[in-house]
Coordinates of C-alpha atoms in Angstrom, one line a residue:
X1 CA 95.4 116.6 70.0
X2 CA 94.4 112.8 71.3
X3 CA 93.0 112.7 74.4
X4 CA 95.8 110.2 75.9
X5 CA 98.5 113.2 74.7
X6 CA 96.6 115.6 76.4
X7 CA 96.4 113.2 79.9
X8 CA 100.0 113.1 79.5
X9 CA 100.7 116.9 79.2
X10 CA 98.1 117.2 82.5
X11 CA 100.3 114.7 84.3
X12 CA 103.6 116.7 83.3
X13 CA 101.7 120.1 84.5
X14 CA 101.1 118.6 88.0
X15 CA 104.9 117.5 88.2
X16 CA 104.8 114.3 87.6
X17 CA 108.4 112.2 87.4
X18 CA 107.2 108.4 87.5
X19 CA 104.4 106.4 86.4
X20 CA 104.5 102.9 87.7
X21 CA 102.4 100.2 86.0
X22 CA 101.5 97.4 83.8
X23 CA 100.0 98.1 80.3
X24 CA 97.2 96.3 79.0
X25 CA 94.7 96.9 75.7
X26 CA 92.9 99.6 77.4
X27 CA 95.7 101.8 77.8
X28 CA 97.9 101.5 75.1
X29 CA 96.9 104.8 73.4
X30 CA 98.3 106.5 77.0
X31 CA 101.6 104.6 77.1
X32 CA 102.1 105.8 73.8
X33 CA 101.6 109.1 74.9
X34 CA 104.1 108.6 77.8
X35 CA 107.0 107.3 75.6
X36 CA 107.0 110.8 73.9
X37 CA 107.3 112.2 77.5
X38 CA 110.8 113.8 78.2
X39 CA 109.3 114.9 81.9
X40 CA 107.9 111.3 83.1
X41 CA 109.2 108.2 83.0
X42 CA 106.8 105.2 82.8
X43 CA 108.0 102.2 85.3
X44 CA 106.6 98.9 83.7
X45 CA 106.7 96.7 87.0
X46 CA 106.0 93.2 87.5
X47 CA 102.7 92.9 89.1
X48 CA 100.1 95.9 89.7
X49 CA 100.2 95.7 93.7
X50 CA 103.6 96.3 93.0
X51 CA 103.0 98.9 91.2
X52 CA 100.3 101.0 93.9
X53 CA 103.0 100.0 96.6
X54 CA 105.5 102.3 94.5
X55 CA 103.4 105.2 94.3
X56 CA 102.6 105.2 98.1
X57 CA 105.8 105.0 99.3
X58 CA 107.1 107.3 96.7
X59 CA 104.4 110.0 97.4
X60 CA 105.5 109.6 101.0
X61 CA 108.8 110.7 100.7
X62 CA 108.4 113.2 98.1
X63 CA 105.3 114.7 99.1
X64 CA 104.4 114.4 95.7
X65 CA 101.5 112.5 94.7
X66 CA 102.6 109.1 93.6
X67 CA 100.8 107.9 90.1
X68 CA 100.5 104.1 88.9
X69 CA 98.4 102.7 86.1
X70 CA 96.9 99.3 85.4
X71 CA 94.0 98.2 82.9
X72 CA 90.5 96.9 83.6
X73 CA 89.3 93.9 85.8
X74 CA 92.4 91.8 87.5
X75 CA 94.7 94.8 86.7
X76 CA 92.8 97.3 88.7
X77 CA 92.0 94.5 91.4
X78 CA 95.5 93.7 91.5
X79 CA 96.0 97.3 92.1
X80 CA 93.4 97.4 94.7
X81 CA 95.4 96.3 97.7
X82 CA 98.1 99.1 97.2
X83 CA 95.4 101.9 96.6
X84 CA 93.7 100.6 100.0
X85 CA 97.5 100.7 101.5
X86 CA 97.7 104.5 100.7
X87 CA 94.4 105.2 101.5
X88 CA 95.0 104.1 105.3
X89 CA 98.3 105.5 105.5
X90 CA 97.2 108.7 104.0
X91 CA 99.7 108.5 101.3
X92 CA 99.1 110.8 98.1
X93 CA 98.3 108.5 95.0
X94 CA 96.7 108.8 91.8
X95 CA 95.5 105.7 90.2
X96 CA 95.1 105.8 86.4
X97 CA 92.9 102.3 85.3
X98 CA 91.6 101.3 81.6
X99 CA 88.5 100.4 81.4
X100 CA 86.0 99.0 78.5
X101 CA 84.1 101.4 76.3
X102 CA 81.3 103.1 77.3
X103 CA 79.5 101.0 75.1
X104 CA 79.7 98.0 76.3
X105 CA 79.6 98.9 79.9
X106 CA 75.5 98.7 80.3
X107 CA 75.9 94.6 79.9
X108 CA 77.7 91.7 80.9
X109 CA 80.8 92.6 79.1
X110 CA 84.5 90.5 79.0
X111 CA 86.6 92.0 82.2
X112 CA 84.1 94.6 82.8
X113 CA 83.3 95.2 86.4
X114 CA 82.0 98.8 87.8
X115 CA 85.4 100.2 88.9
X116 CA 83.9 103.6 90.5
X117 CA 82.1 101.8 92.5
X118 CA 84.6 99.2 94.0
X119 CA 87.5 102.2 94.4
X120 CA 85.0 104.3 96.2
X121 CA 85.5 102.1 98.9
X122 CA 89.9 102.5 99.2
X123 CA 89.8 106.2 97.9
X124 CA 89.1 109.9 98.5
X125 CA 88.0 110.2 94.9
X126 CA 86.7 107.3 92.1
X127 CA 85.3 108.8 89.0
X128 CA 85.1 107.9 85.5
X129 CA 85.9 109.9 82.6
X130 CA 82.8 110.6 80.8
X131 CA 83.7 113.3 78.0
X132 CA 86.7 113.7 76.8
X133 CA 86.8 117.8 77.3
X134 CA 87.0 117.1 80.7
X135 CA 90.1 115.2 81.3
X136 CA 92.0 118.6 82.2
X137 CA 89.7 118.8 85.1
X138 CA 89.5 115.7 86.3
X139 CA 93.5 115.4 86.5
X140 CA 93.7 118.7 88.0
X141 CA 91.3 117.5 90.7
X142 CA 92.5 114.3 91.7
X143 CA 96.2 115.6 92.0
X144 CA 94.4 118.2 94.6
X145 CA 92.4 116.0 96.3
X146 CA 95.2 113.2 96.8
X147 CA 97.3 116.0 98.2
X148 CA 94.9 117.6 100.4
X149 CA 95.3 116.3 104.1
X150 CA 94.2 114.1 104.9
X151 CA 96.3 112.7 102.0
X152 CA 95.1 109.7 100.1
X153 CA 94.2 108.0 96.5
X154 CA 91.9 109.2 94.1
X155 CA 91.3 107.2 91.3
X156 CA 90.7 107.7 87.3
X157 CA 88.8 104.9 85.5
X158 CA 89.4 106.0 81.7
X159 CA 87.2 104.1 78.6
X160 CA 89.3 103.3 75.9
X161 CA 87.0 105.0 73.2
X162 CA 87.9 108.2 75.0
X163 CA 91.9 108.0 74.0
X164 CA 91.9 108.6 70.7
X165 CA 89.4 111.6 70.7
X166 CA 90.9 114.7 69.4
X167 CA 90.4 117.6 71.9
X168 CA 92.1 121.0 73.2
X169 CA 95.2 120.9 74.7
X170 CA 94.6 122.9 78.3
X171 CA 96.1 121.8 81.4
X172 CA 94.5 123.6 84.1
X173 CA 96.9 125.7 86.5
X174 CA 98.0 124.1 89.5
X175 CA 97.3 126.1 92.5
X176 CA 98.3 125.8 95.9
X177 CA 96.9 123.7 98.7
X178 CA 94.7 126.1 101.3
X179 CA 96.3 126.3 104.2
X180 CA 94.1 127.9 107.4
X181 CA 94.9 128.6 111.1
X182 CA 92.7 128.6 114.5
X183 CA 91.3 131.5 115.5
X184 CA 93.3 133.5 118.3
X185 CA 90.0 132.3 121.2
X186 CA 91.0 128.6 120.2
X187 CA 94.3 129.3 120.9
X188 CA 93.7 131.3 124.3
X189 CA 91.2 128.5 125.1
X190 CA 94.2 125.8 124.8
X191 CA 96.5 127.8 126.6
X192 CA 93.8 127.7 129.3
X193 CA 93.3 124.4 129.1
X194 CA 96.9 123.4 129.5
X195 CA 97.3 126.2 132.5
X196 CA 94.6 124.2 134.7
X197 CA 96.7 120.8 134.7
X198 CA 99.8 119.8 135.7
X199 CA 100.7 116.6 134.0
X200 CA 100.1 116.6 130.2
X201 CA 101.2 113.8 127.4
X202 CA 101.9 114.9 124.2
X203 CA 100.8 112.2 121.8
X204 CA 102.2 112.7 118.4
X205 CA 101.2 110.9 114.8
X206 CA 102.4 111.2 111.4
X207 CA 100.4 114.3 110.2
X208 CA 103.1 116.2 111.9
X209 CA 105.7 114.7 109.2
X210 CA 103.2 115.1 106.5
X211 CA 102.9 118.9 107.4
X212 CA 106.7 119.6 107.6
X213 CA 105.9 120.4 111.2
X214 CA 108.5 119.1 113.2
X215 CA 110.8 122.1 114.1
X216 CA 108.0 123.7 115.5
X217 CA 106.5 120.9 117.3
X218 CA 110.0 120.6 119.0
X219 CA 110.0 124.3 120.0
X220 CA 107.0 123.0 121.7
X221 CA 108.1 120.4 123.2
X222 CA 111.3 122.6 124.8
X223 CA 108.7 125.0 125.9
X224 CA 106.2 122.7 127.7
X225 CA 108.8 120.0 129.0
X226 CA 106.1 117.3 129.0
X227 CA 106.9 113.5 128.0
X228 CA 106.1 113.0 124.6
X229 CA 105.6 109.3 123.1
X230 CA 105.2 109.0 119.0
X231 CA 103.0 106.9 116.7
X232 CA 104.5 103.6 114.6
X233 CA 104.7 106.1 111.8
X234 CA 106.2 109.6 113.6
X235 CA 109.1 108.1 114.8
X236 CA 112.6 110.3 114.7
X237 CA 110.9 113.4 115.6
X238 CA 113.1 113.8 118.9
X239 CA 116.3 112.1 119.0
X240 CA 116.8 108.8 120.9
X241 CA 118.3 110.1 124.2
X242 CA 115.9 113.2 124.7
X243 CA 115.4 113.3 127.9
X244 CA 111.4 113.4 127.3
X245 CA 111.2 110.9 124.8
X246 CA 109.1 108.0 125.9
X247 CA 109.1 106.6 122.2
X248 CA 106.6 104.4 120.5
X249 CA 102.7 103.8 121.5
X250 CA 100.1 101.6 119.7
X251 CA 100.9 97.8 120.2
X252 CA 98.7 95.0 121.2
X253 CA 100.7 93.9 124.1
X254 CA 103.4 95.1 126.2
X255 CA 102.8 98.6 125.1
X256 CA 104.6 100.4 128.2
X257 CA 103.7 103.7 127.5
X258 CA 99.9 103.3 128.4
X259 CA 101.6 103.6 132.0
X260 CA 102.5 107.1 131.7
X261 CA 99.1 107.8 129.8
X262 CA 97.3 106.7 132.8
X263 CA 99.2 109.2 135.1
X264 CA 98.7 112.4 132.9
X265 CA 95.6 114.5 133.9
X266 CA 95.9 115.6 129.6
X267 CA 96.7 114.4 126.5
X268 CA 97.7 116.7 123.9
X269 CA 97.4 114.8 120.8
X270 CA 99.1 116.3 117.6
X271 CA 98.4 114.9 113.9
X272 CA 97.4 111.7 115.0
X273 CA 95.8 109.4 112.5
X274 CA 93.2 106.7 114.4
X275 CA 94.1 104.2 112.1
X276 CA 97.1 103.1 113.7
X277 CA 95.3 102.7 117.3
X278 CA 92.4 103.6 118.4
X279 CA 91.6 105.9 121.3
X280 CA 89.5 103.0 123.6
X281 CA 93.2 101.0 123.4
X282 CA 95.5 104.0 125.0
X283 CA 92.8 106.1 127.1
X284 CA 90.7 104.0 129.2
X285 CA 90.7 106.5 131.9
X286 CA 89.3 108.7 129.3
X287 CA 91.8 111.5 130.3
X288 CA 90.7 115.2 128.4
X289 CA 91.8 116.0 124.9
X290 CA 93.3 119.0 123.3
X291 CA 93.2 118.0 119.7
X292 CA 95.7 119.7 117.2
X293 CA 95.6 118.3 114.0
X294 CA 94.5 119.4 110.2
X295 CA 90.6 118.4 110.3
X296 CA 88.2 118.1 113.5
X297 CA 88.2 115.4 115.8
X298 CA 86.3 112.5 115.8
X299 CA 84.8 112.5 119.3
X300 CA 83.9 109.4 121.0
X301 CA 83.8 108.5 124.9
X302 CA 87.7 107.9 124.4
X303 CA 88.3 110.9 123.2
X304 CA 86.6 113.4 125.2
X305 CA 88.1 116.7 123.2
X306 CA 87.8 119.8 125.8
X307 CA 89.8 122.4 123.0
X308 CA 90.5 122.2 119.3
X309 CA 93.1 123.8 117.1
X310 CA 92.4 122.9 113.5
X311 CA 94.6 124.3 110.5
X312 CA 97.8 123.7 108.8
X313 CA 100.3 121.6 111.2
X314 CA 103.1 124.4 110.7
X315 CA 101.5 127.4 110.9
X316 CA 99.3 126.4 113.5
X317 CA 102.2 125.3 115.3
X318 CA 103.7 128.6 114.9
X319 CA 101.2 130.8 116.2
X320 CA 100.6 128.0 119.2
X321 CA 104.3 129.0 119.7
X322 CA 104.3 132.5 120.1
X323 CA 101.5 132.9 123.1
X324 CA 102.9 132.3 126.5
X325 CA 102.4 128.0 127.0
X326 CA 102.8 127.5 130.5
X327 CA 105.9 124.7 131.0
X328 CA 104.5 121.7 132.6
X329 CA 107.8 119.7 134.0
X330 CA 107.1 115.9 135.1
X331 CA 108.2 113.1 135.2
X332 CA 106.2 109.6 135.0
X333 CA 106.9 107.3 138.2
X334 CA 108.7 104.0 138.1
X335 CA 111.4 105.4 135.9
X336 CA 109.3 104.5 132.9
X337 CA 111.3 105.8 130.4
X338 CA 114.4 103.5 131.4
X339 CA 112.0 100.7 131.9
X340 CA 110.7 101.2 128.1
X341 CA 114.3 101.7 126.9
X342 CA 115.0 97.9 128.3
X343 CA 111.6 96.4 127.3
X344 CA 111.9 97.2 124.1
X345 CA 115.9 96.8 123.8
X346 CA 116.7 100.7 122.8
X347 CA 119.5 100.6 125.0
X348 CA 122.8 99.3 122.6
X349 CA 124.5 96.2 123.9
X350 CA 128.0 95.9 124.7
X351 CA 129.7 97.0 121.3
X352 CA 131.4 93.2 120.5
X353 CA 129.0 91.8 118.2
X354 CA 130.6 88.4 118.6
X355 CA 128.9 88.3 122.2
X356 CA 125.7 89.3 121.1
X357 CA 123.1 86.4 119.6
X358 CA 121.5 87.2 115.9
X359 CA 117.8 88.3 117.3
X360 CA 115.9 90.9 115.2
X361 CA 116.6 93.8 118.2
X362 CA 120.4 93.0 117.6
X363 CA 120.1 93.3 114.0
X364 CA 118.3 96.4 114.0
X365 CA 120.9 98.1 116.5
X366 CA 123.7 96.9 114.4
X367 CA 121.7 98.7 111.5
X368 CA 121.0 102.1 113.3
X369 CA 124.9 102.1 114.3
X370 CA 126.2 101.4 111.3
X371 CA 123.8 103.5 108.5
X372 CA 124.1 107.1 107.8
X373 CA 121.5 109.7 109.2
X374 CA 119.4 110.0 105.9
X375 CA 119.0 106.0 105.8
X376 CA 115.4 105.1 104.9
X377 CA 114.4 102.1 106.6
X378 CA 111.4 100.3 105.0
X379 CA 109.4 97.6 107.1
X380 CA 107.1 94.9 105.9
X381 CA 104.6 93.7 107.6
X382 CA 105.2 90.8 110.2
X383 CA 106.6 89.7 113.9
X384 CA 109.9 92.3 112.6
X385 CA 107.4 95.3 112.4
X386 CA 106.5 95.1 115.9
X387 CA 110.4 94.9 117.0
X388 CA 111.1 97.7 114.8
X389 CA 108.2 99.9 116.1
X390 CA 109.7 99.2 119.4
X391 CA 113.6 98.8 118.6
X392 CA 114.5 100.7 115.8
X393 CA 115.3 104.9 116.3
X394 CA 115.6 106.6 113.2
X395 CA 118.0 109.7 113.4
X396 CA 115.5 112.0 111.6
X397 CA 111.7 111.9 110.9
X398 CA 110.4 110.1 108.0
X399 CA 113.3 107.9 107.5
X400 CA 111.0 105.0 108.9
X401 CA 108.4 103.6 106.6
X402 CA 105.8 101.4 108.0
X403 CA 102.5 100.1 106.6
X404 CA 100.7 100.8 109.9
X405 CA 97.3 101.4 108.2
X406 CA 96.0 98.7 106.3
X407 CA 99.4 97.0 107.0
X408 CA 100.1 94.7 104.3
X409 CA 102.5 92.1 103.5
X410 CA 104.4 92.7 100.5
X411 CA 105.3 96.4 100.9
X412 CA 109.3 96.2 101.3
X413 CA 110.9 95.5 98.0
X414 CA 108.4 97.4 95.3
X415 CA 108.6 100.3 98.9
X416 CA 112.3 100.2 98.3
X417 CA 111.9 100.9 94.8
X418 CA 109.5 103.7 95.3
X419 CA 111.7 105.4 98.0
X420 CA 115.1 105.1 95.9
X421 CA 113.5 107.1 93.4
X422 CA 111.8 109.8 95.7
X423 CA 115.3 110.2 97.3
X424 CA 117.9 108.8 94.7
X425 CA 120.9 109.5 97.3
X426 CA 119.6 108.0 100.4
X427 CA 120.7 104.9 101.6
X428 CA 117.4 102.3 101.4
X429 CA 117.1 99.3 103.5
X430 CA 113.9 96.9 103.3
X431 CA 113.5 94.6 105.7
X432 CA 111.2 91.7 105.3
X433 CA 110.1 88.3 106.6
X434 CA 110.1 85.6 104.0
X435 CA 106.3 85.5 103.8
X436 CA 106.1 89.0 102.8
X437 CA 109.5 88.8 100.4
X438 CA 107.8 86.3 97.9
X439 CA 104.6 88.3 97.6
X440 CA 106.4 91.3 95.4
X441 CA 109.5 89.4 95.0
X442 CA 109.2 89.9 91.1
X443 CA 109.9 93.4 91.6
X444 CA 113.7 92.8 92.2
X445 CA 114.1 92.7 88.3
X446 CA 112.0 96.0 88.2
X447 CA 114.7 97.2 90.5
X448 CA 117.5 95.6 88.6
X449 CA 116.6 96.7 85.3
X450 CA 116.1 100.6 86.7
X451 CA 120.2 100.5 88.1
X452 CA 119.2 101.3 91.9
X453 CA 120.7 100.1 94.7
X454 CA 119.4 99.3 98.0
X455 CA 119.4 96.2 100.4
X456 CA 116.9 94.0 100.9
X457 CA 117.0 91.7 104.2
X458 CA 114.9 88.4 104.1
X459 CA 114.3 87.2 107.9
X460 CA 114.1 83.8 107.0
X461 CA 112.3 81.7 109.3
X462 CA 110.0 79.3 107.3
X463 CA 107.1 81.1 108.9
X464 CA 104.0 83.7 109.7
X465 CA 106.1 84.1 112.9
X466 CA 103.2 86.8 114.3
X467 CA 100.7 84.3 113.9
X468 CA 102.6 81.1 114.9
X469 CA 102.8 83.7 118.3
X470 CA 99.3 84.5 118.3
X471 CA 98.1 81.1 117.6
X472 CA 100.3 79.2 120.5
X473 CA 99.2 82.0 122.7
X474 CA 95.5 81.2 121.8
X475 CA 95.7 77.4 121.2
X476 CA 99.0 76.0 123.1
X477 CA 99.6 75.0 119.1
X478 CA 99.7 76.7 115.5
X479 CA 98.4 75.8 112.2
X480 CA 98.6 76.8 108.6
X481 CA 101.8 78.9 109.3
X482 CA 104.6 77.3 108.2
X483 CA 106.0 76.9 104.7
X484 CA 109.7 75.7 102.8
X485 CA 111.4 78.6 101.0
X486 CA 113.7 78.4 98.0
X487 CA 117.8 79.2 98.1
X488 CA 117.4 83.0 98.9
X489 CA 120.8 83.7 97.9
X490 CA 120.2 81.7 94.0
X491 CA 117.2 83.0 94.0
X492 CA 119.1 86.4 94.3
X493 CA 121.6 85.2 91.5
X494 CA 118.9 84.1 89.0
X495 CA 118.1 88.0 89.1
X496 CA 121.3 89.1 88.3
X497 CA 121.9 90.5 92.2
X498 CA 124.4 89.6 95.1
X499 CA 122.9 87.5 98.1
X500 CA 124.8 86.5 101.2
X501 CA 123.8 84.2 103.8
X502 CA 124.5 84.5 107.4
X503 CA 123.7 83.4 110.3
X504 CA 125.6 85.9 113.1
X505 CA 125.8 89.2 113.7
X506 CA 129.6 89.8 113.3
X507 CA 129.1 88.7 109.5
X508 CA 125.8 90.4 109.2
X509 CA 127.6 94.0 110.0
X510 CA 130.3 93.2 107.7
X511 CA 128.5 92.7 105.1
X512 CA 125.6 95.8 105.5
X513 CA 129.0 97.7 106.3
X514 CA 130.3 97.4 103.2
X515 CA 127.4 97.4 100.8
X516 CA 126.1 100.6 102.9
X517 CA 129.4 102.6 102.2
X518 CA 130.1 101.6 98.7
X519 CA 126.4 100.3 97.0
X520 CA 127.2 98.7 94.0
X521 CA 123.3 97.3 92.9
X522 CA 120.9 95.6 95.0
X523 CA 121.9 93.3 97.5
X524 CA 119.9 90.8 99.2
X525 CA 120.9 89.1 102.6
X526 CA 119.4 85.7 104.0
X527 CA 119.6 86.1 107.5
X528 CA 118.7 83.1 109.7
X529 CA 117.7 84.7 113.2
X530 CA 118.0 83.0 116.5
X531 CA 114.3 82.9 118.0

């Protein structure tokens, strides 16, 4: 059996459903082998960056490794932004990348660059097939590495001369990921540390969601009864009106919850990724840390760890909950929870949308009011991402997908495709600025071809609004951050999808409700907001 056929059977063995990518000369045999698979659907996209973003979001929601494909040279470099996003947001991803044959890698050669070295910068694992018999082992290692905590991308570079070689068909068995738990002495130390402090504050990160540990975390919160704040990517672990919910932290400005963290005498940090916000920004007082995560703490002066519980978060919290965790109820001063709700516009305004201005915060409250519990919201990057992180309250965890590591513009449209393929029965809404929208707008054709149904909201303000705000604050003026847009409704029509333009909340809610209740393909809403 030729190598490309064996590679596809190895992918099938790993449970792969989709491969997102663009075929090139060096991957023709792999494409031919994929065409024969009854399990895997190859989704040919319009740009490699879109392929990687689709694989990233698909991986986050499916808990499988998303797979993307590109050829050498510009195909590989186009893929890198999405791979880097998966690396910093800890999404399981495997990238398959064609390469020049071994015989021309030692000299200057058309489209040849050292992809293994290049991809080492943005992956957990980067390797090249050097011997055809190693393909099953390399595929198994890549998927194992990608899914192991903390998850991330693995890249496999495939020289074209190996694809047609003949080898035995021998995919390796898929084995479970190891699951460790902390020793009993460590758990006793954590209990002792909590007992010695009066005002613990829980800081929750996306690791809790990645490891399906939300029920166990909720049990811990009910027991310890202390305030809770989450990173952007961990929103939804507590109901909106839970008495201990102090909402989100990690903003550059107006981070209201910092007053509560400063008042605490112990920070219990669970499943938090430093890439979302460094401790120097939220622990200036150098409060002691109880670190609970899958990996040991990266200790520094602003993260002074006094106790650690290291292991699988679900099992670790199960063991922790079986002990005598002391209750430590307290409330930050100054009516902080109410202050956060008002500052972030979390509290619902009057029900009559006619009385409300058409702002991003009111749009988000309308989405929250109208959408079902399982609705997935995909946020692009820009000023609206900050508003979404503050105002929008998902009804469940892992229903808000934010790129908060690399924070790359352009993820919303391809991300919506990945989300819909991972969760075909759940409504999907992508929100993007007009800057991010046009970076990967061509993937609308991909979604249309696949017959998907989701809503894309384009916030149309003719600028990179976050940069305008930052430059005005710093210089009193802005430069190089405005542009003109096409007619998004006509552009949508040219792709064969329905488009609507609105500049008021009543009309927006009517369009949204109609298309969430009875989805009929992709819908684009061109929203001109009031600044």
